[in-house]
C-alpha cells in the first residue's frame, strides 16, 4: 500500500506525502523545507501554507484546517497536529479498508508556539525519525531554557553581547516566546522577525522584541538563524558570546566547533528517541514504516518492542549539520 520513490506514495492513488520530486498531489507536513518541488497540487494547513509563502507559488494549494475530515475521491483524509511547530501536521488517510497515518517530524513535549500533537490509532504508521538513536534523548525544556538564560546573564555581566543562533522556524519562536516573557529585550534577524509576525497572525503572542539594528543592540539578546553563523551581522559584533541551539547539541563539542560558538544547547522542536518510541506505543499500529535519519536502527528498536517495523527507503546516514 505504501512505497518510497523520492517521497512517500499511497499506491493506486495520486496522493504523496512530502514528495521530493514533482507529483500530481503532495501533502506537505511542515514549513521546514528549504525548497518544495512544484507539485501540481499541495495539501497543507493554512499555517504551513502561510509560512511557506513563495516556495509554493507554482502549485494549486488546498488549505486544510486540523481535525476536519474531507474526501479526495475514494480517499478520506484528515490533518492532525504533529506538535513540531506552528501548523505542522500528520495526515490520516482511510483507503481500501485501512487507516494510514504519516507523521513527518513530530514532538510530544509541549510547546507554547505550536499545537499539541494528536496521536491516532492506525493500521499503518509511517514515521520520520530524525533522532532515531537511543542517545538522542533531550533534557527537559525548562532545564535547557534555564541554561540559556544563565548564558545570557553571564554575557551581560561580563560586558559582552549575547548572540543566540537558532532554527528560524523551529526553535527560534519558542526561544523568543520564553525570553520575551521573562523580560529580556530581543533583537531579531529579519528572517526570524518575519516568522514571528506570521505566528502572531495565528494568535501566538510575543513580547519585548524588535527587528535587529546594529545601533540598537545594547542590552539586547541578538537572535540569528543558524545560517547566519558566518554572516556580516555576526562578524561586525566585536565583543560577543555566541550560543547555538540545535538538537544535535547533545554532542556539545562537535556543534560548538561546527558553529564557532562558545556554548551549545540541546533543544529541538523534533522528537527525541524516547518520544518517538512513546508515540508508536500510543498509536499501536499493526505495521510501521520508518523514514529519514536512522531508519534502520530505529526499526530494530521498534522490533525489539514487538512492532512489525521496517525502513521504507534505502538508508543513508544523516550528516551532523
mmCIF file of C-alpha atoms in Angstrom:
data_model
loop_
_atom_site.group_PDB
_atom_site.id
_atom_site.type_symbol
_atom_site.label_atom_id
_atom_site.label_comp_id
_atom_site.label_asym_id
_atom_site.label_seq_id
_atom_site.Cartn_x
_atom_site.Cartn_y
_atom_site.Cartn_z
ATOM 1 C CA UNK A 1 0.000 0.000 0.000
ATOM 2 C CA UNK A 2 2.952 2.338 0.733
ATOM 3 C CA UNK A 3 6.054 2.832 -1.418
ATOM 4 C CA UNK A 4 9.023 5.201 -1.444
ATOM 5 C CA UNK A 5 10.134 6.931 -4.668
ATOM 6 C CA UNK A 6 11.712 10.291 -3.713
ATOM 7 C CA UNK A 7 8.789 10.696 -1.387
ATOM 8 C CA UNK A 8 6.134 8.511 0.179
ATOM 9 C CA UNK A 9 3.376 7.337 -2.149
ATOM 10 C CA UNK A 10 -0.011 5.805 -1.397
ATOM 11 C CA UNK A 11 -0.192 3.204 -4.147
ATOM 12 C CA UNK A 12 -3.003 3.335 -6.735
ATOM 13 C CA UNK A 13 -3.700 6.997 -5.867
ATOM 14 C CA UNK A 14 -2.252 10.402 -6.792
ATOM 15 C CA UNK A 15 -1.528 11.145 -3.137
ATOM 16 C CA UNK A 16 2.060 11.562 -1.929
ATOM 17 C CA UNK A 17 3.475 12.612 1.430
ATOM 18 C CA UNK A 18 6.336 15.171 1.477
ATOM 19 C CA UNK A 19 7.362 14.215 -2.057
ATOM 20 C CA UNK A 20 10.818 15.423 -3.091
ATOM 21 C CA UNK A 21 10.013 15.301 -6.809
ATOM 22 C CA UNK A 22 7.144 16.952 -8.707
ATOM 23 C CA UNK A 23 3.941 14.903 -8.331
ATOM 24 C CA UNK A 24 0.210 15.480 -9.029
ATOM 25 C CA UNK A 25 -0.722 15.834 -5.333
ATOM 26 C CA UNK A 26 1.501 16.031 -2.254
ATOM 27 C CA UNK A 27 0.741 16.525 1.397
ATOM 28 C CA UNK A 28 3.275 18.918 2.994
ATOM 29 C CA UNK A 29 3.715 18.205 6.698
ATOM 30 C CA UNK A 30 5.637 21.304 7.768
ATOM 31 C CA UNK A 31 7.106 24.612 6.596
ATOM 32 C CA UNK A 32 10.609 23.362 7.499
ATOM 33 C CA UNK A 33 11.664 22.758 3.900
ATOM 34 C CA UNK A 34 14.334 24.820 2.174
ATOM 35 C CA UNK A 35 12.729 24.007 -1.152
ATOM 36 C CA UNK A 36 9.411 22.461 -2.185
ATOM 37 C CA UNK A 37 9.011 20.737 -5.543
ATOM 38 C CA UNK A 38 6.491 22.444 -7.894
ATOM 39 C CA UNK A 39 3.707 19.926 -7.320
ATOM 40 C CA UNK A 40 0.511 20.333 -9.310
ATOM 41 C CA UNK A 41 -1.491 20.407 -6.067
ATOM 42 C CA UNK A 42 -0.497 20.662 -2.404
ATOM 43 C CA UNK A 43 -2.389 19.783 0.774
ATOM 44 C CA UNK A 44 -1.265 21.576 3.955
ATOM 45 C CA UNK A 45 -2.589 23.506 6.917
ATOM 46 C CA UNK A 46 -3.261 27.250 6.499
ATOM 47 C CA UNK A 47 -0.364 27.954 8.896
ATOM 48 C CA UNK A 48 2.091 25.882 6.863
ATOM 49 C CA UNK A 49 0.923 27.479 3.628
ATOM 50 C CA UNK A 50 1.436 30.965 5.071
ATOM 51 C CA UNK A 51 4.922 30.118 6.347
ATOM 52 C CA UNK A 52 5.971 28.510 3.054
ATOM 53 C CA UNK A 53 4.966 31.654 1.155
ATOM 54 C CA UNK A 54 6.572 31.957 -2.278
ATOM 55 C CA UNK A 55 8.058 28.456 -2.117
ATOM 56 C CA UNK A 56 4.701 27.046 -3.283
ATOM 57 C CA UNK A 57 3.598 29.841 -5.611
ATOM 58 C CA UNK A 58 3.559 27.499 -8.641
ATOM 59 C CA UNK A 59 1.169 24.960 -7.071
ATOM 60 C CA UNK A 60 -2.572 24.837 -6.534
ATOM 61 C CA UNK A 61 -2.922 24.915 -2.749
ATOM 62 C CA UNK A 62 -5.594 23.117 -0.725
ATOM 63 C CA UNK A 63 -5.682 24.690 2.743
ATOM 64 C CA UNK A 64 -6.969 22.137 5.245
ATOM 65 C CA UNK A 65 -7.543 23.041 8.919
ATOM 66 C CA UNK A 66 -6.840 20.486 11.624
ATOM 67 C CA UNK A 67 -9.412 17.843 12.596
ATOM 68 C CA UNK A 68 -11.764 18.380 9.652
ATOM 69 C CA UNK A 69 -12.101 15.184 7.586
ATOM 70 C CA UNK A 70 -12.679 15.507 3.852
ATOM 71 C CA UNK A 71 -12.753 13.288 0.765
ATOM 72 C CA UNK A 72 -10.394 13.044 -2.180
ATOM 73 C CA UNK A 73 -12.267 10.689 -4.456
ATOM 74 C CA UNK A 74 -12.123 7.268 -2.764
ATOM 75 C CA UNK A 75 -9.723 8.534 -0.104
ATOM 76 C CA UNK A 76 -10.877 10.000 3.219
ATOM 77 C CA UNK A 77 -8.321 12.443 4.651
ATOM 78 C CA UNK A 78 -7.818 14.336 7.917
ATOM 79 C CA UNK A 79 -4.922 16.522 9.086
ATOM 80 C CA UNK A 80 -3.856 16.187 12.726
ATOM 81 C CA UNK A 81 -1.386 18.324 14.723
ATOM 82 C CA UNK A 82 2.122 16.863 14.967
ATOM 83 C CA UNK A 83 3.386 19.348 17.596
ATOM 84 C CA UNK A 84 6.662 20.149 15.829
ATOM 85 C CA UNK A 85 5.908 23.795 15.031
ATOM 86 C CA UNK A 86 3.013 26.068 14.140
ATOM 87 C CA UNK A 87 0.858 24.293 11.556
ATOM 88 C CA UNK A 88 2.928 21.122 11.372
ATOM 89 C CA UNK A 89 0.693 18.132 10.763
ATOM 90 C CA UNK A 90 0.187 14.445 10.347
ATOM 91 C CA UNK A 91 -2.096 13.107 7.644
ATOM 92 C CA UNK A 92 -4.602 10.354 8.391
ATOM 93 C CA UNK A 93 -5.871 8.501 5.333
ATOM 94 C CA UNK A 94 -8.686 5.936 5.138
ATOM 95 C CA UNK A 95 -8.244 3.888 1.981
ATOM 96 C CA UNK A 96 -9.003 0.345 0.873
ATOM 97 C CA UNK A 97 -10.302 -0.624 4.314
ATOM 98 C CA UNK A 98 -7.213 0.533 6.208
ATOM 99 C CA UNK A 99 -6.142 3.657 8.056
ATOM 100 C CA UNK A 100 -2.704 5.065 7.262
ATOM 101 C CA UNK A 101 -1.044 7.841 9.265
ATOM 102 C CA UNK A 102 2.067 9.700 8.102
ATOM 103 C CA UNK A 103 3.686 11.900 10.730
ATOM 104 C CA UNK A 104 6.623 13.804 9.297
ATOM 105 C CA UNK A 105 8.542 15.305 12.220
ATOM 106 C CA UNK A 106 6.611 15.389 15.495
ATOM 107 C CA UNK A 107 7.063 16.441 19.118
ATOM 108 C CA UNK A 108 5.414 15.039 22.230
ATOM 109 C CA UNK A 109 6.903 17.717 24.506
ATOM 110 C CA UNK A 110 4.565 20.667 24.949
ATOM 111 C CA UNK A 111 5.249 23.995 23.260
ATOM 112 C CA UNK A 112 3.649 27.406 23.648
ATOM 113 C CA UNK A 113 4.052 28.186 19.943
ATOM 114 C CA UNK A 114 2.641 25.038 18.319
ATOM 115 C CA UNK A 115 -0.496 22.960 18.533
ATOM 116 C CA UNK A 116 -0.301 19.887 20.808
ATOM 117 C CA UNK A 117 0.334 16.617 18.946
ATOM 118 C CA UNK A 118 -2.712 14.371 18.491
ATOM 119 C CA UNK A 119 -1.783 10.662 18.263
ATOM 120 C CA UNK A 120 -4.293 8.441 16.474
ATOM 121 C CA UNK A 121 -4.577 4.659 16.418
ATOM 122 C CA UNK A 122 -4.000 3.301 12.919
ATOM 123 C CA UNK A 123 -3.273 0.178 10.874
ATOM 124 C CA UNK A 124 -0.177 1.568 9.177
ATOM 125 C CA UNK A 125 2.110 4.256 10.597
ATOM 126 C CA UNK A 126 4.766 5.986 8.506
ATOM 127 C CA UNK A 127 7.041 7.867 10.889
ATOM 128 C CA UNK A 128 10.008 10.154 10.385
ATOM 129 C CA UNK A 129 12.836 9.502 12.848
ATOM 130 C CA UNK A 130 15.358 12.340 12.660
ATOM 131 C CA UNK A 131 16.648 11.434 16.134
ATOM 132 C CA UNK A 132 16.149 7.679 15.960
ATOM 133 C CA UNK A 133 19.070 6.547 18.144
ATOM 134 C CA UNK A 134 18.830 5.896 21.912
ATOM 135 C CA UNK A 135 21.489 8.527 22.696
ATOM 136 C CA UNK A 136 19.225 11.284 21.350
ATOM 137 C CA UNK A 137 17.067 11.884 24.420
ATOM 138 C CA UNK A 138 16.598 15.566 25.151
ATOM 139 C CA UNK A 139 16.737 17.026 28.658
ATOM 140 C CA UNK A 140 13.617 18.845 29.931
ATOM 141 C CA UNK A 141 12.922 22.062 28.012
ATOM 142 C CA UNK A 142 12.799 24.094 31.237
ATOM 143 C CA UNK A 143 16.285 22.889 32.145
ATOM 144 C CA UNK A 144 17.744 23.890 28.760
ATOM 145 C CA UNK A 145 15.995 27.265 28.833
ATOM 146 C CA UNK A 146 17.480 27.829 32.279
ATOM 147 C CA UNK A 147 20.955 27.196 30.854
ATOM 148 C CA UNK A 148 20.277 29.622 28.003
ATOM 149 C CA UNK A 149 19.167 32.344 30.429
ATOM 150 C CA UNK A 150 22.279 31.770 32.562
ATOM 151 C CA UNK A 151 24.419 32.113 29.432
ATOM 152 C CA UNK A 152 22.711 35.413 28.590
ATOM 153 C CA UNK A 153 23.019 36.766 32.135
ATOM 154 C CA UNK A 154 26.707 35.824 32.311
ATOM 155 C CA UNK A 155 27.306 37.558 28.971
ATOM 156 C CA UNK A 156 25.713 40.781 30.184
ATOM 157 C CA UNK A 157 27.653 40.596 33.468
ATOM 158 C CA UNK A 158 30.947 40.335 31.589
ATOM 159 C CA UNK A 159 30.056 43.229 29.259
ATOM 160 C CA UNK A 160 29.589 41.015 26.202
ATOM 161 C CA UNK A 161 26.706 40.879 23.736
ATOM 162 C CA UNK A 162 24.805 37.558 23.913
ATOM 163 C CA UNK A 163 24.078 36.080 20.490
ATOM 164 C CA UNK A 164 21.884 33.017 20.016
ATOM 165 C CA UNK A 165 21.796 31.017 16.765
ATOM 166 C CA UNK A 166 18.564 29.042 16.318
ATOM 167 C CA UNK A 167 16.433 27.398 13.659
ATOM 168 C CA UNK A 168 14.263 30.285 12.447
ATOM 169 C CA UNK A 169 11.114 28.172 12.040
ATOM 170 C CA UNK A 170 11.560 25.634 14.816
ATOM 171 C CA UNK A 171 13.477 26.635 17.927
ATOM 172 C CA UNK A 172 13.541 30.418 17.423
ATOM 173 C CA UNK A 173 9.807 31.066 18.065
ATOM 174 C CA UNK A 174 9.929 29.021 21.290
ATOM 175 C CA UNK A 175 13.044 30.923 22.370
ATOM 176 C CA UNK A 176 11.551 34.346 21.593
ATOM 177 C CA UNK A 177 8.327 33.422 23.402
ATOM 178 C CA UNK A 178 10.088 32.373 26.620
ATOM 179 C CA UNK A 179 12.803 35.046 26.739
ATOM 180 C CA UNK A 180 10.387 37.853 25.913
ATOM 181 C CA UNK A 181 8.028 36.768 28.672
ATOM 182 C CA UNK A 182 10.975 36.601 31.109
ATOM 183 C CA UNK A 183 11.713 40.278 30.416
ATOM 184 C CA UNK A 184 14.722 40.012 28.092
ATOM 185 C CA UNK A 185 14.890 42.558 25.277
ATOM 186 C CA UNK A 186 15.355 40.770 21.973
ATOM 187 C CA UNK A 187 16.816 41.905 18.676
ATOM 188 C CA UNK A 188 15.721 39.556 15.874
ATOM 189 C CA UNK A 189 17.258 38.916 12.478
ATOM 190 C CA UNK A 190 14.829 39.868 9.694
ATOM 191 C CA UNK A 191 14.106 36.242 8.785
ATOM 192 C CA UNK A 192 13.135 35.419 12.378
ATOM 193 C CA UNK A 193 11.268 38.716 12.835
ATOM 194 C CA UNK A 194 9.144 37.879 9.786
ATOM 195 C CA UNK A 195 8.369 34.385 11.130
ATOM 196 C CA UNK A 196 7.295 35.817 14.489
ATOM 197 C CA UNK A 197 4.917 38.208 12.706
ATOM 198 C CA UNK A 198 3.289 35.250 10.929
ATOM 199 C CA UNK A 199 2.957 33.380 14.218
ATOM 200 C CA UNK A 200 1.194 36.447 15.627
ATOM 201 C CA UNK A 201 -1.282 36.327 12.733
ATOM 202 C CA UNK A 202 -2.371 32.943 14.086
ATOM 203 C CA UNK A 203 -2.834 34.162 17.659
ATOM 204 C CA UNK A 204 0.573 33.456 19.248
ATOM 205 C CA UNK A 205 1.611 36.438 21.395
ATOM 206 C CA UNK A 206 5.227 37.592 21.834
ATOM 207 C CA UNK A 207 6.775 40.331 23.988
ATOM 208 C CA UNK A 208 9.877 42.556 24.085
ATOM 209 C CA UNK A 209 11.260 42.073 20.590
ATOM 210 C CA UNK A 210 12.247 44.254 17.658
ATOM 211 C CA UNK A 211 13.947 43.834 14.307
ATOM 212 C CA UNK A 212 17.750 43.777 14.500
ATOM 213 C CA UNK A 213 19.548 47.094 14.119
ATOM 214 C CA UNK A 214 23.275 47.326 14.851
ATOM 215 C CA UNK A 215 22.951 50.734 16.506
ATOM 216 C CA UNK A 216 20.301 49.472 18.961
ATOM 217 C CA UNK A 217 21.962 46.288 20.196
ATOM 218 C CA UNK A 218 22.982 47.465 23.666
ATOM 219 C CA UNK A 219 21.436 45.375 26.481
ATOM 220 C CA UNK A 220 19.646 43.153 23.971
ATOM 221 C CA UNK A 221 19.849 39.488 23.089
ATOM 222 C CA UNK A 222 20.541 39.068 19.383
ATOM 223 C CA UNK A 223 18.773 36.063 17.834
ATOM 224 C CA UNK A 224 20.046 34.929 14.433
ATOM 225 C CA UNK A 225 19.185 31.937 12.205
ATOM 226 C CA UNK A 226 21.638 29.039 12.060
ATOM 227 C CA UNK A 227 22.533 30.059 8.507
ATOM 228 C CA UNK A 228 23.971 33.348 9.826
ATOM 229 C CA UNK A 229 26.932 31.733 11.597
ATOM 230 C CA UNK A 230 29.338 33.285 9.043
ATOM 231 C CA UNK A 231 27.289 36.395 8.283
ATOM 232 C CA UNK A 232 28.351 40.032 8.361
ATOM 233 C CA UNK A 233 25.735 40.655 11.079
ATOM 234 C CA UNK A 234 27.685 38.371 13.377
ATOM 235 C CA UNK A 235 31.174 39.373 12.319
ATOM 236 C CA UNK A 236 30.595 43.088 12.969
ATOM 237 C CA UNK A 237 29.810 42.480 16.666
ATOM 238 C CA UNK A 238 33.236 42.638 18.282
ATOM 239 C CA UNK A 239 32.666 41.736 21.922
ATOM 240 C CA UNK A 240 30.185 38.876 21.944
ATOM 241 C CA UNK A 241 29.429 35.391 23.226
ATOM 242 C CA UNK A 242 27.727 33.034 20.795
ATOM 243 C CA UNK A 243 25.411 30.220 21.787
ATOM 244 C CA UNK A 244 23.837 27.786 19.327
ATOM 245 C CA UNK A 245 20.560 25.907 19.797
ATOM 246 C CA UNK A 246 20.262 22.572 17.985
ATOM 247 C CA UNK A 247 19.080 19.067 18.664
ATOM 248 C CA UNK A 248 22.492 17.769 17.617
ATOM 249 C CA UNK A 249 23.963 19.811 20.516
ATOM 250 C CA UNK A 250 23.610 16.669 22.602
ATOM 251 C CA UNK A 251 27.054 16.273 21.023
ATOM 252 C CA UNK A 252 28.055 19.621 22.521
ATOM 253 C CA UNK A 253 31.723 19.699 21.490
ATOM 254 C CA UNK A 254 31.052 18.941 17.808
ATOM 255 C CA UNK A 255 28.291 21.530 17.485
ATOM 256 C CA UNK A 256 30.336 24.234 19.224
ATOM 257 C CA UNK A 257 33.187 23.526 16.826
ATOM 258 C CA UNK A 258 30.950 23.487 13.743
ATOM 259 C CA UNK A 259 29.465 26.888 14.553
ATOM 260 C CA UNK A 260 32.481 28.503 16.195
ATOM 261 C CA UNK A 261 30.240 29.000 19.242
ATOM 262 C CA UNK A 262 31.063 29.498 22.905
ATOM 263 C CA UNK A 263 28.216 27.252 24.039
ATOM 264 C CA UNK A 264 25.674 24.816 22.586
ATOM 265 C CA UNK A 265 22.228 23.963 23.923
ATOM 266 C CA UNK A 266 20.369 20.690 23.116
ATOM 267 C CA UNK A 267 16.927 21.994 22.242
ATOM 268 C CA UNK A 268 14.868 20.796 19.288
ATOM 269 C CA UNK A 269 11.335 21.067 18.000
ATOM 270 C CA UNK A 270 11.607 17.451 16.815
ATOM 271 C CA UNK A 271 11.039 14.315 18.878
ATOM 272 C CA UNK A 272 13.920 12.630 20.616
ATOM 273 C CA UNK A 273 14.291 8.846 20.606
ATOM 274 C CA UNK A 274 12.171 8.357 23.728
ATOM 275 C CA UNK A 275 9.338 10.481 22.320
ATOM 276 C CA UNK A 276 9.361 8.549 19.041
ATOM 277 C CA UNK A 277 9.099 5.250 20.925
ATOM 278 C CA UNK A 278 6.320 6.622 23.144
ATOM 279 C CA UNK A 279 4.400 7.880 20.133
ATOM 280 C CA UNK A 280 4.466 4.475 18.417
ATOM 281 C CA UNK A 281 3.412 2.778 21.655
ATOM 282 C CA UNK A 282 0.440 5.157 21.950
ATOM 283 C CA UNK A 283 -0.620 4.713 18.313
ATOM 284 C CA UNK A 284 -0.279 0.879 18.392
ATOM 285 C CA UNK A 285 -0.037 0.366 14.606
ATOM 286 C CA UNK A 286 -0.083 -3.076 13.003
ATOM 287 C CA UNK A 287 2.714 -2.025 10.637
ATOM 288 C CA UNK A 288 5.354 0.707 10.939
ATOM 289 C CA UNK A 289 7.397 2.147 8.073
ATOM 290 C CA UNK A 290 10.326 4.292 9.148
ATOM 291 C CA UNK A 291 11.824 7.090 7.043
ATOM 292 C CA UNK A 292 14.682 9.553 7.352
ATOM 293 C CA UNK A 293 17.558 9.688 9.773
ATOM 294 C CA UNK A 294 18.448 6.421 11.447
ATOM 295 C CA UNK A 295 15.630 4.388 9.915
ATOM 296 C CA UNK A 296 17.369 1.008 10.102
ATOM 297 C CA UNK A 297 18.401 1.444 13.721
ATOM 298 C CA UNK A 298 15.025 2.807 14.795
ATOM 299 C CA UNK A 299 13.210 -0.037 13.028
ATOM 300 C CA UNK A 300 15.288 -2.517 15.030
ATOM 301 C CA UNK A 301 14.444 -0.669 18.253
ATOM 302 C CA UNK A 302 10.748 -0.987 17.430
ATOM 303 C CA UNK A 303 11.079 -4.683 16.535
ATOM 304 C CA UNK A 304 12.621 -5.349 19.946
ATOM 305 C CA UNK A 305 9.440 -3.877 21.415
ATOM 306 C CA UNK A 306 7.216 -6.189 19.370
ATOM 307 C CA UNK A 307 6.310 -3.922 16.439
ATOM 308 C CA UNK A 308 6.282 -5.009 12.799
ATOM 309 C CA UNK A 309 8.649 -2.265 11.634
ATOM 310 C CA UNK A 310 10.979 -1.736 8.691
ATOM 311 C CA UNK A 311 12.724 1.119 6.849
ATOM 312 C CA UNK A 312 10.723 2.403 3.898
ATOM 313 C CA UNK A 313 13.588 3.975 1.958
ATOM 314 C CA UNK A 314 17.137 2.928 1.208
ATOM 315 C CA UNK A 315 19.036 4.056 4.309
ATOM 316 C CA UNK A 316 21.545 6.916 4.167
ATOM 317 C CA UNK A 317 23.325 8.355 7.174
ATOM 318 C CA UNK A 318 22.441 11.948 8.053
ATOM 319 C CA UNK A 319 25.209 14.486 8.267
ATOM 320 C CA UNK A 320 25.611 16.067 11.705
ATOM 321 C CA UNK A 321 24.698 19.565 10.481
#
